């Protein structure tokens, strides 16, 4: 599907470039006699080529769409400038080239900013996904224990631990997650063997979850 989409974009881009060339050849009898005519065609083809390349490499995000929109604006501005200079100022070649270079530089700056923010947000989303994955593993382990031992005398405490983890902050980590997981695995072993000190480890797990919550609150207050 992705290859097919890229092929469609490439065909559309190639078609627009071909239409531009044919249009210029049909409208102007001596296109190469006046530099402004073929220069305007080159800048239009370049704008279409840049837009096609960006459309092929578009990412599925709001910034990817923004990248395409900036190219459409670039193409529109180049087209407007070309119409004005070809029809009104056909011999003002230097100003025409300078204006196109300036527009291209503005486009480049905007694209660099878009790429930067896109990378920054993607990186943050990856970190959030990893953090949620860690907390999800704790929730799953606690839920499994509460379901497996729902008929035991520890049922209420197991449900409480499961709920505490379910509603805990999963956007950042405190470093206590590995400790909690280790205690949950130890609890699972003790429950299966009906060992001693189960009440104590249940209390330790709840305290570890509360400690994690306090650390996260402190981290978030410090980040403001």
PDB file of C-alpha atoms in Angstrom:
ATOM      1  CA  UNK A   1       0.000   0.000   0.000  1.00  0.00           C
ATOM      2  CA  UNK A   2       2.845   2.391   0.885  1.00  0.00           C
ATOM      3  CA  UNK A   3       4.693   1.653  -2.371  1.00  0.00           C
ATOM      4  CA  UNK A   4       1.460   2.153  -4.301  1.00  0.00           C
ATOM      5  CA  UNK A   5       0.873   5.547  -2.630  1.00  0.00           C
ATOM      6  CA  UNK A   6       4.412   6.665  -3.426  1.00  0.00           C
ATOM      7  CA  UNK A   7       3.980   5.548  -7.033  1.00  0.00           C
ATOM      8  CA  UNK A   8       0.770   7.598  -7.307  1.00  0.00           C
ATOM      9  CA  UNK A   9       2.505  10.671  -5.856  1.00  0.00           C
ATOM     10  CA  UNK A  10       5.419  10.199  -8.264  1.00  0.00           C
ATOM     11  CA  UNK A  11       3.050   9.912 -11.234  1.00  0.00           C
ATOM     12  CA  UNK A  12       1.137  13.048 -10.159  1.00  0.00           C
ATOM     13  CA  UNK A  13       4.367  14.978  -9.652  1.00  0.00           C
ATOM     14  CA  UNK A  14       5.767  13.845 -13.001  1.00  0.00           C
ATOM     15  CA  UNK A  15       2.494  14.732 -14.705  1.00  0.00           C
ATOM     16  CA  UNK A  16       2.451  18.245 -13.219  1.00  0.00           C
ATOM     17  CA  UNK A  17       6.029  18.834 -14.401  1.00  0.00           C
ATOM     18  CA  UNK A  18       5.191  17.527 -17.883  1.00  0.00           C
ATOM     19  CA  UNK A  19       2.077  19.741 -18.039  1.00  0.00           C
ATOM     20  CA  UNK A  20       4.164  22.784 -17.050  1.00  0.00           C
ATOM     21  CA  UNK A  21       6.718  22.110 -19.801  1.00  0.00           C
ATOM     22  CA  UNK A  22       4.018  21.488 -22.430  1.00  0.00           C
ATOM     23  CA  UNK A  23       2.119  24.614 -21.353  1.00  0.00           C
ATOM     24  CA  UNK A  24       5.193  26.799 -21.768  1.00  0.00           C
ATOM     25  CA  UNK A  25       6.060  25.272 -25.135  1.00  0.00           C
ATOM     26  CA  UNK A  26       2.516  25.827 -26.427  1.00  0.00           C
ATOM     27  CA  UNK A  27       2.002  29.341 -25.049  1.00  0.00           C
ATOM     28  CA  UNK A  28       5.388  30.811 -25.976  1.00  0.00           C
ATOM     29  CA  UNK A  29       6.633  30.470 -29.552  1.00  0.00           C
ATOM     30  CA  UNK A  30      10.182  31.524 -28.718  1.00  0.00           C
ATOM     31  CA  UNK A  31      10.532  30.381 -25.145  1.00  0.00           C
ATOM     32  CA  UNK A  32      14.333  30.423 -25.169  1.00  0.00           C
ATOM     33  CA  UNK A  33      14.567  33.844 -26.845  1.00  0.00           C
ATOM     34  CA  UNK A  34      13.575  35.625 -23.604  1.00  0.00           C
ATOM     35  CA  UNK A  35      15.389  34.351 -20.476  1.00  0.00           C
ATOM     36  CA  UNK A  36      12.481  35.235 -18.181  1.00  0.00           C
ATOM     37  CA  UNK A  37      10.260  32.654 -19.871  1.00  0.00           C
ATOM     38  CA  UNK A  38      12.507  29.639 -19.477  1.00  0.00           C
ATOM     39  CA  UNK A  39      13.726  30.807 -16.056  1.00  0.00           C
ATOM     40  CA  UNK A  40      10.142  30.941 -14.794  1.00  0.00           C
ATOM     41  CA  UNK A  41       9.569  27.439 -16.162  1.00  0.00           C
ATOM     42  CA  UNK A  42      12.693  26.146 -14.389  1.00  0.00           C
ATOM     43  CA  UNK A  43      11.650  27.646 -11.045  1.00  0.00           C
ATOM     44  CA  UNK A  44       8.156  26.200 -11.409  1.00  0.00           C
ATOM     45  CA  UNK A  45       9.528  22.753 -12.265  1.00  0.00           C
ATOM     46  CA  UNK A  46      11.899  22.998  -9.290  1.00  0.00           C
ATOM     47  CA  UNK A  47       9.014  23.909  -6.925  1.00  0.00           C
ATOM     48  CA  UNK A  48       6.962  20.994  -8.255  1.00  0.00           C
ATOM     49  CA  UNK A  49       9.936  18.647  -7.903  1.00  0.00           C
ATOM     50  CA  UNK A  50      10.535  19.702  -4.272  1.00  0.00           C
ATOM     51  CA  UNK A  51       6.853  19.220  -3.478  1.00  0.00           C
ATOM     52  CA  UNK A  52       6.857  15.768  -5.104  1.00  0.00           C
ATOM     53  CA  UNK A  53       9.925  14.626  -3.149  1.00  0.00           C
ATOM     54  CA  UNK A  54       8.390  15.851   0.131  1.00  0.00           C
ATOM     55  CA  UNK A  55       5.074  14.151  -0.680  1.00  0.00           C
ATOM     56  CA  UNK A  56       6.860  10.845  -1.354  1.00  0.00           C
ATOM     57  CA  UNK A  57       8.659  11.026   1.994  1.00  0.00           C
ATOM     58  CA  UNK A  58       5.687  12.345   3.954  1.00  0.00           C
ATOM     59  CA  UNK A  59       5.234  11.022   7.497  1.00  0.00           C
ATOM     60  CA  UNK A  60       1.855  10.198   8.997  1.00  0.00           C
ATOM     61  CA  UNK A  61       1.712  13.161  11.347  1.00  0.00           C
ATOM     62  CA  UNK A  62       0.399  16.695  11.462  1.00  0.00           C
ATOM     63  CA  UNK A  63       3.906  17.934  10.681  1.00  0.00           C
ATOM     64  CA  UNK A  64       4.065  15.765   7.562  1.00  0.00           C
ATOM     65  CA  UNK A  65       0.890  17.401   6.278  1.00  0.00           C
ATOM     66  CA  UNK A  66       2.270  20.837   7.188  1.00  0.00           C
ATOM     67  CA  UNK A  67       5.355  20.086   5.108  1.00  0.00           C
ATOM     68  CA  UNK A  68       3.167  19.494   2.060  1.00  0.00           C
ATOM     69  CA  UNK A  69       1.126  22.644   2.727  1.00  0.00           C
ATOM     70  CA  UNK A  70       4.310  24.756   2.810  1.00  0.00           C
ATOM     71  CA  UNK A  71       5.299  23.295  -0.566  1.00  0.00           C
ATOM     72  CA  UNK A  72       1.892  24.179  -2.012  1.00  0.00           C
ATOM     73  CA  UNK A  73       2.308  27.747  -0.775  1.00  0.00           C
ATOM     74  CA  UNK A  74       5.802  27.794  -2.277  1.00  0.00           C
ATOM     75  CA  UNK A  75       4.454  26.609  -5.614  1.00  0.00           C
ATOM     76  CA  UNK A  76       1.650  29.182  -5.506  1.00  0.00           C
ATOM     77  CA  UNK A  77       4.070  32.028  -4.733  1.00  0.00           C
ATOM     78  CA  UNK A  78       6.481  30.947  -7.506  1.00  0.00           C
ATOM     79  CA  UNK A  79       3.559  30.752  -9.949  1.00  0.00           C
ATOM     80  CA  UNK A  80       2.299  34.220  -8.956  1.00  0.00           C
ATOM     81  CA  UNK A  81       5.784  35.725  -9.258  1.00  0.00           C
ATOM     82  CA  UNK A  82       6.251  34.058 -12.652  1.00  0.00           C
ATOM     83  CA  UNK A  83       2.967  35.461 -13.996  1.00  0.00           C
ATOM     84  CA  UNK A  84       3.861  38.983 -12.829  1.00  0.00           C
ATOM     85  CA  UNK A  85       7.417  38.990 -14.162  1.00  0.00           C
ATOM     86  CA  UNK A  86       6.738  37.181 -17.455  1.00  0.00           C
ATOM     87  CA  UNK A  87       3.866  39.506 -18.354  1.00  0.00           C
ATOM     88  CA  UNK A  88       4.877  42.812 -16.736  1.00  0.00           C
ATOM     89  CA  UNK A  89       8.635  42.730 -16.024  1.00  0.00           C
ATOM     90  CA  UNK A  90      10.084  40.327 -18.622  1.00  0.00           C
ATOM     91  CA  UNK A  91      13.564  41.859 -18.442  1.00  0.00           C
ATOM     92  CA  UNK A  92      13.914  42.117 -14.650  1.00  0.00           C
ATOM     93  CA  UNK A  93      15.795  38.839 -14.452  1.00  0.00           C
ATOM     94  CA  UNK A  94      18.000  39.620 -11.462  1.00  0.00           C
ATOM     95  CA  UNK A  95      15.146  40.713  -9.128  1.00  0.00           C
ATOM     96  CA  UNK A  96      13.130  37.673 -10.247  1.00  0.00           C
ATOM     97  CA  UNK A  97      15.941  35.263  -9.365  1.00  0.00           C
ATOM     98  CA  UNK A  98      16.640  37.000  -6.043  1.00  0.00           C
ATOM     99  CA  UNK A  99      12.957  36.889  -5.028  1.00  0.00           C
ATOM    100  CA  UNK A 100      12.771  33.169  -5.858  1.00  0.00           C
ATOM    101  CA  UNK A 101      15.935  32.467  -3.866  1.00  0.00           C
ATOM    102  CA  UNK A 102      14.512  34.419  -0.911  1.00  0.00           C
ATOM    103  CA  UNK A 103      11.243  32.464  -1.066  1.00  0.00           C
ATOM    104  CA  UNK A 104      13.223  29.216  -1.249  1.00  0.00           C
ATOM    105  CA  UNK A 105      15.297  30.212   1.801  1.00  0.00           C
ATOM    106  CA  UNK A 106      12.122  30.965   3.779  1.00  0.00           C
ATOM    107  CA  UNK A 107      10.740  27.558   2.771  1.00  0.00           C
ATOM    108  CA  UNK A 108      13.992  25.901   3.880  1.00  0.00           C
ATOM    109  CA  UNK A 109      13.884  27.593   7.300  1.00  0.00           C
ATOM    110  CA  UNK A 110      10.243  26.573   7.813  1.00  0.00           C
ATOM    111  CA  UNK A 111      10.996  22.976   6.750  1.00  0.00           C
ATOM    112  CA  UNK A 112      13.955  22.768   9.142  1.00  0.00           C
ATOM    113  CA  UNK A 113      11.730  23.983  12.003  1.00  0.00           C
ATOM    114  CA  UNK A 114       9.036  21.462  11.047  1.00  0.00           C
ATOM    115  CA  UNK A 115      11.581  18.622  10.943  1.00  0.00           C
ATOM    116  CA  UNK A 116      12.995  19.664  14.338  1.00  0.00           C
ATOM    117  CA  UNK A 117       9.606  19.826  16.087  1.00  0.00           C
ATOM    118  CA  UNK A 118       8.497  16.598  14.414  1.00  0.00           C
ATOM    119  CA  UNK A 119      11.622  14.798  15.665  1.00  0.00           C
ATOM    120  CA  UNK A 120      11.226  16.282  19.150  1.00  0.00           C
ATOM    121  CA  UNK A 121       7.592  15.222  19.443  1.00  0.00           C
ATOM    122  CA  UNK A 122       8.312  11.766  17.985  1.00  0.00           C
ATOM    123  CA  UNK A 123      11.076  11.283  20.548  1.00  0.00           C
ATOM    124  CA  UNK A 124       8.753  12.298  23.396  1.00  0.00           C
ATOM    125  CA  UNK A 125       6.025   9.992  22.115  1.00  0.00           C
ATOM    126  CA  UNK A 126       8.505   7.089  22.004  1.00  0.00           C
ATOM    127  CA  UNK A 127       9.533   7.758  25.606  1.00  0.00           C
ATOM    128  CA  UNK A 128       5.883   7.939  26.687  1.00  0.00           C
ATOM    129  CA  UNK A 129       5.135   4.664  24.891  1.00  0.00           C
ATOM    130  CA  UNK A 130       8.077   2.955  26.619  1.00  0.00           C
ATOM    131  CA  UNK A 131       7.030   4.302  30.025  1.00  0.00           C
ATOM    132  CA  UNK A 132       3.449   3.136  29.521  1.00  0.00           C
ATOM    133  CA  UNK A 133       4.702  -0.274  28.464  1.00  0.00           C
ATOM    134  CA  UNK A 134       6.614  -0.612  31.753  1.00  0.00           C
ATOM    135  CA  UNK A 135       3.585   0.380  33.855  1.00  0.00           C
ATOM    136  CA  UNK A 136       1.300  -1.838  31.761  1.00  0.00           C
ATOM    137  CA  UNK A 137       3.516  -4.836  32.561  1.00  0.00           C
ATOM    138  CA  UNK A 138       3.094  -4.085  36.284  1.00  0.00           C
ATOM    139  CA  UNK A 139      -0.677  -3.711  35.894  1.00  0.00           C
ATOM    140  CA  UNK A 140      -0.933  -6.998  33.996  1.00  0.00           C
ATOM    141  CA  UNK A 141       1.093  -8.849  36.627  1.00  0.00           C
ATOM    142  CA  UNK A 142      -1.003  -7.412  39.480  1.00  0.00           C
ATOM    143  CA  UNK A 143      -4.260  -8.140  37.626  1.00  0.00           C
ATOM    144  CA  UNK A 144      -3.200 -11.723  36.979  1.00  0.00           C
ATOM    145  CA  UNK A 145      -2.541 -12.228  40.693  1.00  0.00           C
ATOM    146  CA  UNK A 146      -5.870 -10.676  41.722  1.00  0.00           C
ATOM    147  CA  UNK A 147      -7.734 -12.950  39.287  1.00  0.00           C
ATOM    148  CA  UNK A 148      -5.755 -16.093  40.117  1.00  0.00           C
ATOM    149  CA  UNK A 149      -6.199 -15.668  43.884  1.00  0.00           C
ATOM    150  CA  UNK A 150      -9.644 -14.047  43.914  1.00  0.00           C
ATOM    151  CA  UNK A 151     -10.884 -16.738  46.317  1.00  0.00           C
ATOM    152  CA  UNK A 152      -8.015 -16.329  48.772  1.00  0.00           C
ATOM    153  CA  UNK A 153      -8.032 -14.245  51.950  1.00  0.00           C
ATOM    154  CA  UNK A 154      -5.701 -11.788  50.213  1.00  0.00           C
ATOM    155  CA  UNK A 155      -8.279 -10.937  47.567  1.00  0.00           C
ATOM    156  CA  UNK A 156      -9.000  -7.369  48.764  1.00  0.00           C
ATOM    157  CA  UNK A 157      -5.348  -6.423  49.088  1.00  0.00           C
ATOM    158  CA  UNK A 158      -4.535  -7.870  45.656  1.00  0.00           C
ATOM    159  CA  UNK A 159      -7.404  -5.884  44.131  1.00  0.00           C
ATOM    160  CA  UNK A 160      -6.183  -2.756  45.912  1.00  0.00           C
ATOM    161  CA  UNK A 161      -2.675  -3.191  44.467  1.00  0.00           C
ATOM    162  CA  UNK A 162      -4.115  -3.764  41.008  1.00  0.00           C
ATOM    163  CA  UNK A 163      -6.190  -0.571  41.249  1.00  0.00           C
ATOM    164  CA  UNK A 164      -3.280   1.449  42.624  1.00  0.00           C
ATOM    165  CA  UNK A 165      -1.147   0.490  39.634  1.00  0.00           C
ATOM    166  CA  UNK A 166      -4.006   0.945  37.174  1.00  0.00           C
ATOM    167  CA  UNK A 167      -4.546   4.569  38.241  1.00  0.00           C
ATOM    168  CA  UNK A 168      -0.899   5.454  38.817  1.00  0.00           C
ATOM    169  CA  UNK A 169       0.950   7.922  36.572  1.00  0.00           C
ATOM    170  CA  UNK A 170       2.312   6.149  33.503  1.00  0.00           C
ATOM    171  CA  UNK A 171       3.816   9.178  31.726  1.00  0.00           C
ATOM    172  CA  UNK A 172       7.171   9.070  33.540  1.00  0.00           C
ATOM    173  CA  UNK A 173       9.198   6.567  35.548  1.00  0.00           C
ATOM    174  CA  UNK A 174      10.689   6.951  39.013  1.00  0.00           C
ATOM    175  CA  UNK A 175      13.104   4.015  39.048  1.00  0.00           C
ATOM    176  CA  UNK A 176      10.943   2.050  41.478  1.00  0.00           C
ATOM    177  CA  UNK A 177       9.194   0.075  38.747  1.00  0.00           C
ATOM    178  CA  UNK A 178      11.798  -2.715  38.723  1.00  0.00           C
ATOM    179  CA  UNK A 179      11.524  -3.009  42.523  1.00  0.00           C
ATOM    180  CA  UNK A 180       7.730  -3.262  42.337  1.00  0.00           C
ATOM    181  CA  UNK A 181       7.923  -5.894  39.600  1.00  0.00           C
ATOM    182  CA  UNK A 182      10.440  -7.887  41.615  1.00  0.00           C
ATOM    183  CA  UNK A 183       8.166  -7.759  44.671  1.00  0.00           C
ATOM    184  CA  UNK A 184       5.153  -8.830  42.574  1.00  0.00           C
ATOM    185  CA  UNK A 185       7.096 -11.824  41.255  1.00  0.00           C
ATOM    186  CA  UNK A 186       8.175 -12.656  44.798  1.00  0.00           C
ATOM    187  CA  UNK A 187       4.550 -12.376  45.927  1.00  0.00           C
ATOM    188  CA  UNK A 188       3.445 -14.693  43.127  1.00  0.00           C
ATOM    189  CA  UNK A 189       5.944 -17.318  44.276  1.00  0.00           C
ATOM    190  CA  UNK A 190       4.903 -16.983  47.920  1.00  0.00           C
ATOM    191  CA  UNK A 191       1.202 -17.246  47.056  1.00  0.00           C
ATOM    192  CA  UNK A 192       1.778 -20.374  44.992  1.00  0.00           C
ATOM    193  CA  UNK A 193       3.676 -21.964  47.857  1.00  0.00           C
ATOM    194  CA  UNK A 194       1.334 -20.521  50.536  1.00  0.00           C
ATOM    195  CA  UNK A 195       4.432 -19.136  52.193  1.00  0.00           C
ATOM    196  CA  UNK A 196       4.829 -16.942  55.233  1.00  0.00           C
ATOM    197  CA  UNK A 197       5.000 -13.155  55.425  1.00  0.00           C
ATOM    198  CA  UNK A 198       2.564 -12.689  52.515  1.00  0.00           C
ATOM    199  CA  UNK A 199       0.843  -9.880  54.381  1.00  0.00           C
ATOM    200  CA  UNK A 200       4.195  -8.165  54.830  1.00  0.00           C
ATOM    201  CA  UNK A 201       5.121  -8.291  51.148  1.00  0.00           C
ATOM    202  CA  UNK A 202       1.637  -7.041  50.225  1.00  0.00           C
ATOM    203  CA  UNK A 203       2.228  -4.080  52.525  1.00  0.00           C
ATOM    204  CA  UNK A 204       5.713  -3.555  51.008  1.00  0.00           C
ATOM    205  CA  UNK A 205       4.263  -3.472  47.504  1.00  0.00           C
ATOM    206  CA  UNK A 206       1.615  -0.897  48.451  1.00  0.00           C
ATOM    207  CA  UNK A 207       4.253   1.244  50.164  1.00  0.00           C
ATOM    208  CA  UNK A 208       6.510   0.989  47.095  1.00  0.00           C
ATOM    209  CA  UNK A 209       3.654   2.147  44.838  1.00  0.00           C
ATOM    210  CA  UNK A 210       2.888   5.075  47.200  1.00  0.00           C
ATOM    211  CA  UNK A 211       6.574   5.995  47.309  1.00  0.00           C
ATOM    212  CA  UNK A 212       6.676   5.958  43.511  1.00  0.00           C
ATOM    213  CA  UNK A 213       3.659   8.296  43.367  1.00  0.00           C
ATOM    214  CA  UNK A 214       5.317  10.747  45.774  1.00  0.00           C
ATOM    215  CA  UNK A 215       8.539  10.725  43.742  1.00  0.00           C
ATOM    216  CA  UNK A 216       6.638  11.408  40.527  1.00  0.00           C
ATOM    217  CA  UNK A 217       4.750  14.298  42.141  1.00  0.00           C
ATOM    218  CA  UNK A 218       8.065  15.731  43.314  1.00  0.00           C
ATOM    219  CA  UNK A 219       9.587  15.340  39.831  1.00  0.00           C
ATOM    220  CA  UNK A 220       6.665  17.102  38.184  1.00  0.00           C
ATOM    221  CA  UNK A 221       6.730  19.968  40.693  1.00  0.00           C
ATOM    222  CA  UNK A 222      10.442  20.397  40.036  1.00  0.00           C
ATOM    223  CA  UNK A 223       9.925  20.497  36.264  1.00  0.00           C
ATOM    224  CA  UNK A 224       7.685  23.584  36.413  1.00  0.00           C
TER     225      UNK A 224
END
